[in-house]
PDB file of C-alpha atoms in Angstrom:
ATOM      1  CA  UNK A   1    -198.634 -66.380 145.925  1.00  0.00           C
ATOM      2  CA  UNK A   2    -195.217 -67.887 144.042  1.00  0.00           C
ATOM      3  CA  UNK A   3    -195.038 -71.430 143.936  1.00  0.00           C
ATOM      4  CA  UNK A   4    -192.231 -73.109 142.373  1.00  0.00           C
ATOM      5  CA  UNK A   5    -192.103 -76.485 141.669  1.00  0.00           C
ATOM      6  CA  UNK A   6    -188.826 -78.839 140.880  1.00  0.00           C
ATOM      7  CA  UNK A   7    -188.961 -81.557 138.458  1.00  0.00           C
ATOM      8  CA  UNK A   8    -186.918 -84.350 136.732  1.00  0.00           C
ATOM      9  CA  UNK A   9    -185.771 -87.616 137.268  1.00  0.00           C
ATOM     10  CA  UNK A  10    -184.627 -88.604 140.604  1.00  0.00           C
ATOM     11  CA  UNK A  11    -181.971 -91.425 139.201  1.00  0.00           C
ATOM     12  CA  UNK A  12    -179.174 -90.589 137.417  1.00  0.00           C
ATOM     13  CA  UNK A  13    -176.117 -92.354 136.505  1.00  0.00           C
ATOM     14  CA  UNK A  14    -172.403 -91.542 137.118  1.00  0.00           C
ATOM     15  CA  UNK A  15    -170.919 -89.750 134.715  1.00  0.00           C
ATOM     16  CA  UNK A  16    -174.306 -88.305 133.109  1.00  0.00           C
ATOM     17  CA  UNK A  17    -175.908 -84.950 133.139  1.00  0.00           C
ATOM     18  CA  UNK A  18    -178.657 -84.300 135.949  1.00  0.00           C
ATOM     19  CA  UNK A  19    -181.507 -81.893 134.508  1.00  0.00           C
ATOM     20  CA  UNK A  20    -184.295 -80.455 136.685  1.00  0.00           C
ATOM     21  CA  UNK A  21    -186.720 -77.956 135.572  1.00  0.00           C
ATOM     22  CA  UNK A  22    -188.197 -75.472 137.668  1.00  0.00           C
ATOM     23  CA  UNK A  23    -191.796 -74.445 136.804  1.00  0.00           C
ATOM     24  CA  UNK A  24    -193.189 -71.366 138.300  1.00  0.00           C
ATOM     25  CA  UNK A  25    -196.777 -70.736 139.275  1.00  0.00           C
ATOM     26  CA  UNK A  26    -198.247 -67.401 140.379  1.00  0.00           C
ATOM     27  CA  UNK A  27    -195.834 -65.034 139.119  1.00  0.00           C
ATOM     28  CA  UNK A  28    -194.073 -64.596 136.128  1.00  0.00           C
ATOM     29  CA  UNK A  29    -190.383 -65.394 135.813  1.00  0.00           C
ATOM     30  CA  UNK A  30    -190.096 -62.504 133.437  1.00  0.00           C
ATOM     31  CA  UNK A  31    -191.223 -59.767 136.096  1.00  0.00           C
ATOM     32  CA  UNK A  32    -188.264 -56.928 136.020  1.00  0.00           C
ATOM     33  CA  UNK A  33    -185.184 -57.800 138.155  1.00  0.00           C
ATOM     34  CA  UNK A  34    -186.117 -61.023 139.177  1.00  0.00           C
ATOM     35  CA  UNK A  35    -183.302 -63.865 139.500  1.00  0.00           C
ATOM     36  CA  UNK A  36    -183.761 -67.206 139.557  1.00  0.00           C
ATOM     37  CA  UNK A  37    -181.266 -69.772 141.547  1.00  0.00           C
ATOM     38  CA  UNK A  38    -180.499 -73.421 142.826  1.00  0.00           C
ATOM     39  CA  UNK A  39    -179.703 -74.595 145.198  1.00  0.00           C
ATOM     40  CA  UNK A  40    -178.646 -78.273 146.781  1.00  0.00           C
ATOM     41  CA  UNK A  41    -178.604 -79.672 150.345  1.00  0.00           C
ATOM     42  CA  UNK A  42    -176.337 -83.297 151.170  1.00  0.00           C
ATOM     43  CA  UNK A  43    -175.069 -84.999 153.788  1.00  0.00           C
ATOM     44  CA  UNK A  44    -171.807 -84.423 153.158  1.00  0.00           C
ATOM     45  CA  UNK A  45    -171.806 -80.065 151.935  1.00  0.00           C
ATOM     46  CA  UNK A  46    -175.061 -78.797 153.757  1.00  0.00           C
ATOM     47  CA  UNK A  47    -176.615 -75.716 151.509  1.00  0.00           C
ATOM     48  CA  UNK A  48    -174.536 -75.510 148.486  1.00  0.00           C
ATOM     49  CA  UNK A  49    -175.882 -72.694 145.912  1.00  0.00           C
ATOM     50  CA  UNK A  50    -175.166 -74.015 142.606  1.00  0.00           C
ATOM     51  CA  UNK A  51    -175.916 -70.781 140.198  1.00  0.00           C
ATOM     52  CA  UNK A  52    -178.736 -68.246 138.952  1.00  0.00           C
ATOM     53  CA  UNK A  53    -180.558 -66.774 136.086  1.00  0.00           C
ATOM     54  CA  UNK A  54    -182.116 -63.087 135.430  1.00  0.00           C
ATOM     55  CA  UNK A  55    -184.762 -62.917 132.947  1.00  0.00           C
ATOM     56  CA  UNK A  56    -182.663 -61.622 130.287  1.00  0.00           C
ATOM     57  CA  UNK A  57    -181.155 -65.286 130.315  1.00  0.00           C
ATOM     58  CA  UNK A  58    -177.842 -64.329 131.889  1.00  0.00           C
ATOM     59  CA  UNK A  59    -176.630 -66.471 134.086  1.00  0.00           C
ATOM     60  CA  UNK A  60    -174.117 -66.313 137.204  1.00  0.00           C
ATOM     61  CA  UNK A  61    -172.891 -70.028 138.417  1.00  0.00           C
ATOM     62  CA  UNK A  62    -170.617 -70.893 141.605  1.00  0.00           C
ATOM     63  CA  UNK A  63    -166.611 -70.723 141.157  1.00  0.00           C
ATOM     64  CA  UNK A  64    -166.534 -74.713 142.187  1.00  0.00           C
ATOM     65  CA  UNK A  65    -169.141 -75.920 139.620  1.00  0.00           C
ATOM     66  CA  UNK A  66    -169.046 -73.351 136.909  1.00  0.00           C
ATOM     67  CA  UNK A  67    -167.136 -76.205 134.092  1.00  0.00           C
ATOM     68  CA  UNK A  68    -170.388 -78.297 134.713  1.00  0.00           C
ATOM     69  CA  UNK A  69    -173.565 -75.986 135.161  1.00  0.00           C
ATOM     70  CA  UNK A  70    -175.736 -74.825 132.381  1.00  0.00           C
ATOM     71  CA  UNK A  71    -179.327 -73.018 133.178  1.00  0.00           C
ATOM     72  CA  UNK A  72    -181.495 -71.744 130.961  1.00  0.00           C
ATOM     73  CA  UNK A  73    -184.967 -70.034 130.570  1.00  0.00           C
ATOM     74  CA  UNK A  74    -187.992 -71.013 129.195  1.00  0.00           C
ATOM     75  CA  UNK A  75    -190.479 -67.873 128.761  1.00  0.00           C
ATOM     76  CA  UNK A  76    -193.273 -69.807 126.903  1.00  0.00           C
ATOM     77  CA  UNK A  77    -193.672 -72.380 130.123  1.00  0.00           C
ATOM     78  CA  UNK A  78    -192.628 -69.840 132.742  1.00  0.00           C
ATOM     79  CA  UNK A  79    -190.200 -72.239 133.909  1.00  0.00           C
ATOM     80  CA  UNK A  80    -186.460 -72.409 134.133  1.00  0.00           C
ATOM     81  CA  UNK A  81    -183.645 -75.669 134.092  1.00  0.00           C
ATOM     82  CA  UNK A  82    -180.371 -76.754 135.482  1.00  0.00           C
ATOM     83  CA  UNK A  83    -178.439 -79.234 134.055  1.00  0.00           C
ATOM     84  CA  UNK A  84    -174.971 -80.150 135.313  1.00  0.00           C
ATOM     85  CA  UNK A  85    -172.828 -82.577 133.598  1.00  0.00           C
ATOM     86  CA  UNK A  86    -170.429 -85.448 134.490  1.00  0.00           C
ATOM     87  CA  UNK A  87    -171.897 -86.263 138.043  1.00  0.00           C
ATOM     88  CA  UNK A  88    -170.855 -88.181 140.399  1.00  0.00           C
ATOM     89  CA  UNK A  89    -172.140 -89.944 143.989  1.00  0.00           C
ATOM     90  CA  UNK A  90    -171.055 -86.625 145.547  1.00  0.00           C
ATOM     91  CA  UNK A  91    -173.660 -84.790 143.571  1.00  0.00           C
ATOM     92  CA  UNK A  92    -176.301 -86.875 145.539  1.00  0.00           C
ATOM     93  CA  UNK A  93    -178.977 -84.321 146.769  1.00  0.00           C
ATOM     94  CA  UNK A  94    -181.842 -82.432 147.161  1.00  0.00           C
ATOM     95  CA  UNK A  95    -182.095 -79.891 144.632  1.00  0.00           C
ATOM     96  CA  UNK A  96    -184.098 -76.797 145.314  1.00  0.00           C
ATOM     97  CA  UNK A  97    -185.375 -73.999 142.894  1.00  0.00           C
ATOM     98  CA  UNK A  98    -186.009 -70.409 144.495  1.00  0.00           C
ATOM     99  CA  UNK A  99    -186.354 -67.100 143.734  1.00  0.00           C
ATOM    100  CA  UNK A 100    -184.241 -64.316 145.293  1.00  0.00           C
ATOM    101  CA  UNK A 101    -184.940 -61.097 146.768  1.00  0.00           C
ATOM    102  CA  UNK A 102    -182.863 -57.862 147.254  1.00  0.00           C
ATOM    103  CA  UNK A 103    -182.852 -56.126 150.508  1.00  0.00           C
ATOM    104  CA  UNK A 104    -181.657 -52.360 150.774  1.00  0.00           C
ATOM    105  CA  UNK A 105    -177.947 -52.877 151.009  1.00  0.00           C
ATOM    106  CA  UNK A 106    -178.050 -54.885 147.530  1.00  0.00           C
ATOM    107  CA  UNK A 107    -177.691 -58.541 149.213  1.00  0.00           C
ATOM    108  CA  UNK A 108    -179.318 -61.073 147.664  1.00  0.00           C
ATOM    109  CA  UNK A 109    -181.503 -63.739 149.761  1.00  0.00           C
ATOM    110  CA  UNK A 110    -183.788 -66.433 148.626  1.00  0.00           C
ATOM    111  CA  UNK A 111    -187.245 -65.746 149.257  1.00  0.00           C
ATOM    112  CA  UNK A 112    -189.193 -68.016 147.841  1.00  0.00           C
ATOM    113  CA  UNK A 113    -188.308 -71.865 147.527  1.00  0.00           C
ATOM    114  CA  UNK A 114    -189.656 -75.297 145.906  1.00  0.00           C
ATOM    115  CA  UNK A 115    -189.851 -78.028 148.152  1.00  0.00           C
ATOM    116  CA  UNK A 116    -186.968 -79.591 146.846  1.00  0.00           C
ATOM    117  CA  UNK A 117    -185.922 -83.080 144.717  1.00  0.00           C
ATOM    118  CA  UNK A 118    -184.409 -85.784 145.804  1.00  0.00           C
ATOM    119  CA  UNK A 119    -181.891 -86.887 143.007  1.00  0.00           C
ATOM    120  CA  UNK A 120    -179.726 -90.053 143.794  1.00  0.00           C
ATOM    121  CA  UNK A 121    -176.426 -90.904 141.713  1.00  0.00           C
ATOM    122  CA  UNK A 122    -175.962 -94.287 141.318  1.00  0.00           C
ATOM    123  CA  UNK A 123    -175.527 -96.929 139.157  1.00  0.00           C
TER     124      UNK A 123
ATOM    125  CA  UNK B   1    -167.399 -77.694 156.442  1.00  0.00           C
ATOM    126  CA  UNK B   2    -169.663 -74.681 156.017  1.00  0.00           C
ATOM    127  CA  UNK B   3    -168.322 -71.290 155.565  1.00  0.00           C
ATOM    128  CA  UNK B   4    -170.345 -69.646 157.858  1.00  0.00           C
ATOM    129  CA  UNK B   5    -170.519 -71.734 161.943  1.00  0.00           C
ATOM    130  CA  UNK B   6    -173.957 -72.564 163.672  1.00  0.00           C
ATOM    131  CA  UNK B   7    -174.510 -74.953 166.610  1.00  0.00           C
ATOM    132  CA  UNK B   8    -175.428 -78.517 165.720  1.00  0.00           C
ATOM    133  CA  UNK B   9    -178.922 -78.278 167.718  1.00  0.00           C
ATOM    134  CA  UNK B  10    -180.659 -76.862 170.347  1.00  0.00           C
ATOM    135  CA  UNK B  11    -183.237 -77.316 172.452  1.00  0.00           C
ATOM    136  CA  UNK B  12    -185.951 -75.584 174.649  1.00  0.00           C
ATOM    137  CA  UNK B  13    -189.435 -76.509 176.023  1.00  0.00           C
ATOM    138  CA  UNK B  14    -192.636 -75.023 175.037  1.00  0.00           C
ATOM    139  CA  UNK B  15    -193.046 -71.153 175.305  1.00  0.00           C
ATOM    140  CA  UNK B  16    -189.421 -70.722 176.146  1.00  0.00           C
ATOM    141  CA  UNK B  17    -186.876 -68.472 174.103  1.00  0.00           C
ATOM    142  CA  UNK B  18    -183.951 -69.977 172.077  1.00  0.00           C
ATOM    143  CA  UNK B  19    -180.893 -68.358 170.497  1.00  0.00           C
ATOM    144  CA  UNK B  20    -178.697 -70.055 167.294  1.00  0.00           C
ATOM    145  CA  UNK B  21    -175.518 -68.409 166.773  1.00  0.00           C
ATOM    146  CA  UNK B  22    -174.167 -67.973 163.154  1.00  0.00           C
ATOM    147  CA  UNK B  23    -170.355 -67.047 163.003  1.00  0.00           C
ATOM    148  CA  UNK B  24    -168.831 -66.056 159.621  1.00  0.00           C
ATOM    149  CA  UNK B  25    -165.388 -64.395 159.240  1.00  0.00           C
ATOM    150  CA  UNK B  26    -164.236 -61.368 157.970  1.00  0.00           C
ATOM    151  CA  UNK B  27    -164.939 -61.926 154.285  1.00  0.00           C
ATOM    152  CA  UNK B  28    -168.443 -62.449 154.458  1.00  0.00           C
ATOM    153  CA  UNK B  29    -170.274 -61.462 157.747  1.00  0.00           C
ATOM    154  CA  UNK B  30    -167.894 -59.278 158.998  1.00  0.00           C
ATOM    155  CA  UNK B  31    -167.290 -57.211 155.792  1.00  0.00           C
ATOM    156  CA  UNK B  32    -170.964 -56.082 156.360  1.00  0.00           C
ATOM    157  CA  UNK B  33    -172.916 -58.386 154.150  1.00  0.00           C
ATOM    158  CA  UNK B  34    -176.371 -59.482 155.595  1.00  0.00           C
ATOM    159  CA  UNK B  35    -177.131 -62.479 157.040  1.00  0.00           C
ATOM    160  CA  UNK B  36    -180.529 -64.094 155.830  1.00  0.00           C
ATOM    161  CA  UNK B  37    -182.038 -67.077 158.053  1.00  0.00           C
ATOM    162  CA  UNK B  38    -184.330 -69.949 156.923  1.00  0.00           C
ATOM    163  CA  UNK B  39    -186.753 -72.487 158.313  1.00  0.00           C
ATOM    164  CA  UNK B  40    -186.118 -76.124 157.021  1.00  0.00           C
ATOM    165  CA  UNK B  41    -189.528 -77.889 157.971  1.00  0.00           C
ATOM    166  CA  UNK B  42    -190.393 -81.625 157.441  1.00  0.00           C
ATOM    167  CA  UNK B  43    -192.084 -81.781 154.160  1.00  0.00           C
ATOM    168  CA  UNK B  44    -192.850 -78.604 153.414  1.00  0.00           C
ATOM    169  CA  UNK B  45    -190.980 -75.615 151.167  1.00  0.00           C
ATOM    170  CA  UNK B  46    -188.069 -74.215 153.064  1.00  0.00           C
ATOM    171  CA  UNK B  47    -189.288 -70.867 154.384  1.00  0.00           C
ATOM    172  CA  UNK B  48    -187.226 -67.383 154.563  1.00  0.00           C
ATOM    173  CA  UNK B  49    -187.445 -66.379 157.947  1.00  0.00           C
ATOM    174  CA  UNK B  50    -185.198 -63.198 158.419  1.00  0.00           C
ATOM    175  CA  UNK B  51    -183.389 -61.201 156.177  1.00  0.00           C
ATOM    176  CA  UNK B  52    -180.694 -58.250 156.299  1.00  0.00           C
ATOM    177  CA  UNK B  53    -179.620 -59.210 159.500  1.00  0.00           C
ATOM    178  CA  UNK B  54    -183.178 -58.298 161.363  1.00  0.00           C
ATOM    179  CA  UNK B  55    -186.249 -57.932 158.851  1.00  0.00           C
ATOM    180  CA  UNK B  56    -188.888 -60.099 158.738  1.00  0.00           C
ATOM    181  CA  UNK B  57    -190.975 -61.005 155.588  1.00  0.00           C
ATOM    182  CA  UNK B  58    -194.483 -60.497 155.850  1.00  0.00           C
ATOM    183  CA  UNK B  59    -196.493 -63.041 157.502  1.00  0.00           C
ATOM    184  CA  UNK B  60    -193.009 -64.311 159.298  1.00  0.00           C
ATOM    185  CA  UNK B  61    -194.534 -64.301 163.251  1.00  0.00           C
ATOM    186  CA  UNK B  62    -192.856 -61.503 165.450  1.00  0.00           C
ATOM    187  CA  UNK B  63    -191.471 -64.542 167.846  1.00  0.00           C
ATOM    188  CA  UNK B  64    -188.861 -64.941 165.192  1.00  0.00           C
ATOM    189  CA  UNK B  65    -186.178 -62.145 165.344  1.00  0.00           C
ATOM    190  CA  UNK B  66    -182.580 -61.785 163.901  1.00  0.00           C
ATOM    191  CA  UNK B  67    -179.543 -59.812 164.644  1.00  0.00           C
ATOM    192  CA  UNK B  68    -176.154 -59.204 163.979  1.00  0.00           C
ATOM    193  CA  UNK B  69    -172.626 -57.749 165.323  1.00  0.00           C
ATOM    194  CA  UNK B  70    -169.088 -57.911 164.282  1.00  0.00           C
ATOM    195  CA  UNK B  71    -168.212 -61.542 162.503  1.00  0.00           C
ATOM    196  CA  UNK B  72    -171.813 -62.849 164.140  1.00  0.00           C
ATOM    197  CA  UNK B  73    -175.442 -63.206 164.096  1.00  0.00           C
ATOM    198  CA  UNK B  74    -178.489 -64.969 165.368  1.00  0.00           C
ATOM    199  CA  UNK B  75    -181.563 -66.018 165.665  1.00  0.00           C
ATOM    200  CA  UNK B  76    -183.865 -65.814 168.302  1.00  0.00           C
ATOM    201  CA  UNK B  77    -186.940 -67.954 168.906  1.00  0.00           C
ATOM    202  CA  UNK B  78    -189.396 -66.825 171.663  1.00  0.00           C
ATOM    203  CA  UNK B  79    -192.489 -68.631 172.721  1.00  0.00           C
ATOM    204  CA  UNK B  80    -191.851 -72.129 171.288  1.00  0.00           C
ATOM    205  CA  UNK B  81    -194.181 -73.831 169.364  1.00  0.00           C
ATOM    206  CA  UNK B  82    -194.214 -77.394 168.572  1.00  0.00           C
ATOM    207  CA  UNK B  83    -194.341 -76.494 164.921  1.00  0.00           C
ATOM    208  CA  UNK B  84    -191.220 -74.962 165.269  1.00  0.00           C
ATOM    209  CA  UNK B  85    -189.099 -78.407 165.488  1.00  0.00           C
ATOM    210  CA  UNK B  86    -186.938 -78.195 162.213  1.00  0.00           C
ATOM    211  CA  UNK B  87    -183.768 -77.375 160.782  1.00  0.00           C
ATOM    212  CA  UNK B  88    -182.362 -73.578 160.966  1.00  0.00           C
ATOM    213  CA  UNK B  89    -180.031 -72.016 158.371  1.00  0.00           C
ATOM    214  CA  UNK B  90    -177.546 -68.405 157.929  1.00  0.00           C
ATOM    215  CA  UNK B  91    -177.097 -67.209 154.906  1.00  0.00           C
ATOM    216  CA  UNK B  92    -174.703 -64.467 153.474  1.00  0.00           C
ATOM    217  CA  UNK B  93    -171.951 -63.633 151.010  1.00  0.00           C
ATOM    218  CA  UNK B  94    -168.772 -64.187 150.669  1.00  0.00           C
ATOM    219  CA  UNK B  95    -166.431 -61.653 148.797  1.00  0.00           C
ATOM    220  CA  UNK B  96    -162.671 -63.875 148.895  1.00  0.00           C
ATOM    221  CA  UNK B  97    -165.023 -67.003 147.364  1.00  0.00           C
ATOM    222  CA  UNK B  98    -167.610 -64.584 145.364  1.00  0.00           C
ATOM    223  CA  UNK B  99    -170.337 -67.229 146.367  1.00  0.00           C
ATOM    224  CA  UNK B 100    -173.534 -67.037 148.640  1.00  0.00           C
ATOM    225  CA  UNK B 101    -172.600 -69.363 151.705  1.00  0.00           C
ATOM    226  CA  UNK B 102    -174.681 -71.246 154.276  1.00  0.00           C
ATOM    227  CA  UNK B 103    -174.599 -72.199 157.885  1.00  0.00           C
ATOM    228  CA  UNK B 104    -174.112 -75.851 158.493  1.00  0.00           C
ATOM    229  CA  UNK B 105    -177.816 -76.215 160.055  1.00  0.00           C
ATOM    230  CA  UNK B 106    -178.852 -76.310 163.577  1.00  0.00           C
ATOM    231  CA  UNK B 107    -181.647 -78.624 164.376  1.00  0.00           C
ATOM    232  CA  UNK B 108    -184.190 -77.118 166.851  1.00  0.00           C
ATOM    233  CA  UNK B 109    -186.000 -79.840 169.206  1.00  0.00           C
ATOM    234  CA  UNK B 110    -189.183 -78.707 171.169  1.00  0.00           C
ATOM    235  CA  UNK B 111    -188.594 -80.360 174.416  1.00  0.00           C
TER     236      UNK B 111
END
């Protein structure tokens, strides 16, 4: 069974870059047409998806973040990373890792998530 | 403000059925994307429940069942289970933002 896992630190400062990693367990993040994504949950946006990678590295982020995200891959750990730059109180949240799934029609859904971070911005 | 509108919370008592309503617009729900609903439990891995509109993944219990029409879906929850007391969330796309969008929540209490 997948199991993904979120890691990082769960204190950052304004104006620094937040980095999680997302390891994966029980699957390989290389399997054919797999994409990867985060996701965040706050107070004051709900469920805010933040971007995705395939496992040819390419990546897709969200219009309203895309100046600040950066994910990449890492095939030797089976794991993959976020890291999103100048943040600020309003970037306070949990931050979930998942993996998506395609139904028949070609929309995406997320089928398999971690269990979520907690990271705090503050100073 | 979510993109796509779902009741605050609702309630029901043991072994009844409850419905939560997901309203979207045009660009997203109504232009035919699916609508994908997920389980938000206490300490635990949020959980796909439904997805395209009315499938359920495997090992998903048959008490959970989705659906949609027009600019709307929902969930339905029959034969209430304690267990079941959590947080409830649509899901779908959104071609005018080109963006996945969420359901503000709707928090299920087990009466």
């Amino acid at each position: 069974q997948l199991q993904l896992q979120e890691s990082g630190p769960g204190l950052v400062k304004p104006s620094q870059t937040l980095s999680l990693t997302c390891t994966v367990s029980g699957g390989s993040i290389t399997s054919p047409n797999s994409y990867w994504s985060w996701i965040r949950k706050s107070a004051g946006k709900g469920l805010e998806w933040i971007g995705r990678l395939d496992t040819g590295g390419g990546t897709n982020y969200s219009p309203s973040l895309r100046s600040l995200v950066t994910m990449s891959l890492d095939t030797s750990k089976n794991r993959f990373s976020l890291n999103l730059a100048s943040v600020t109180a309003a970037d306070t949240a949990v931050y979930y890792c998942a993996r998506e799934g395609v139904d028949d029609f070609g929309d995406y859904y997320f089928e398999s998530w971690g269990r979520g971070m907690l990271v705090t911005v503050s100073s | 403000q979510s993109v796509l509108t779902q009741p605050p919370s609702v309630s029901g008592a043991p072994g009844q059925r409850v419905t939560i309503s997901c309203t979207g617009t045009s660009s997203n729900i109504g232009a035919g994307y699916g609508v994908h609903w997920y389980q938000f439990l206490p300490g635990t891995a949020p959980k796909l429940l439904i997805y395209a509109n009315s499938n359920r993944p495997s090992g998903v219990a048959d008490r959970f069942s989705g659906s949609k029409s027009g600019t709307s879906a929902s969930l339905t929850i029959s034969g209430l289970q304690a267990g079941d007391e959590g947080d409830y969330f649509c899901q779908s796309y959104d071609s005018r933002l080109v963006n996945w969008v969420f359901g503000g929540g709707t928090m299920l209490t087990v009466l």
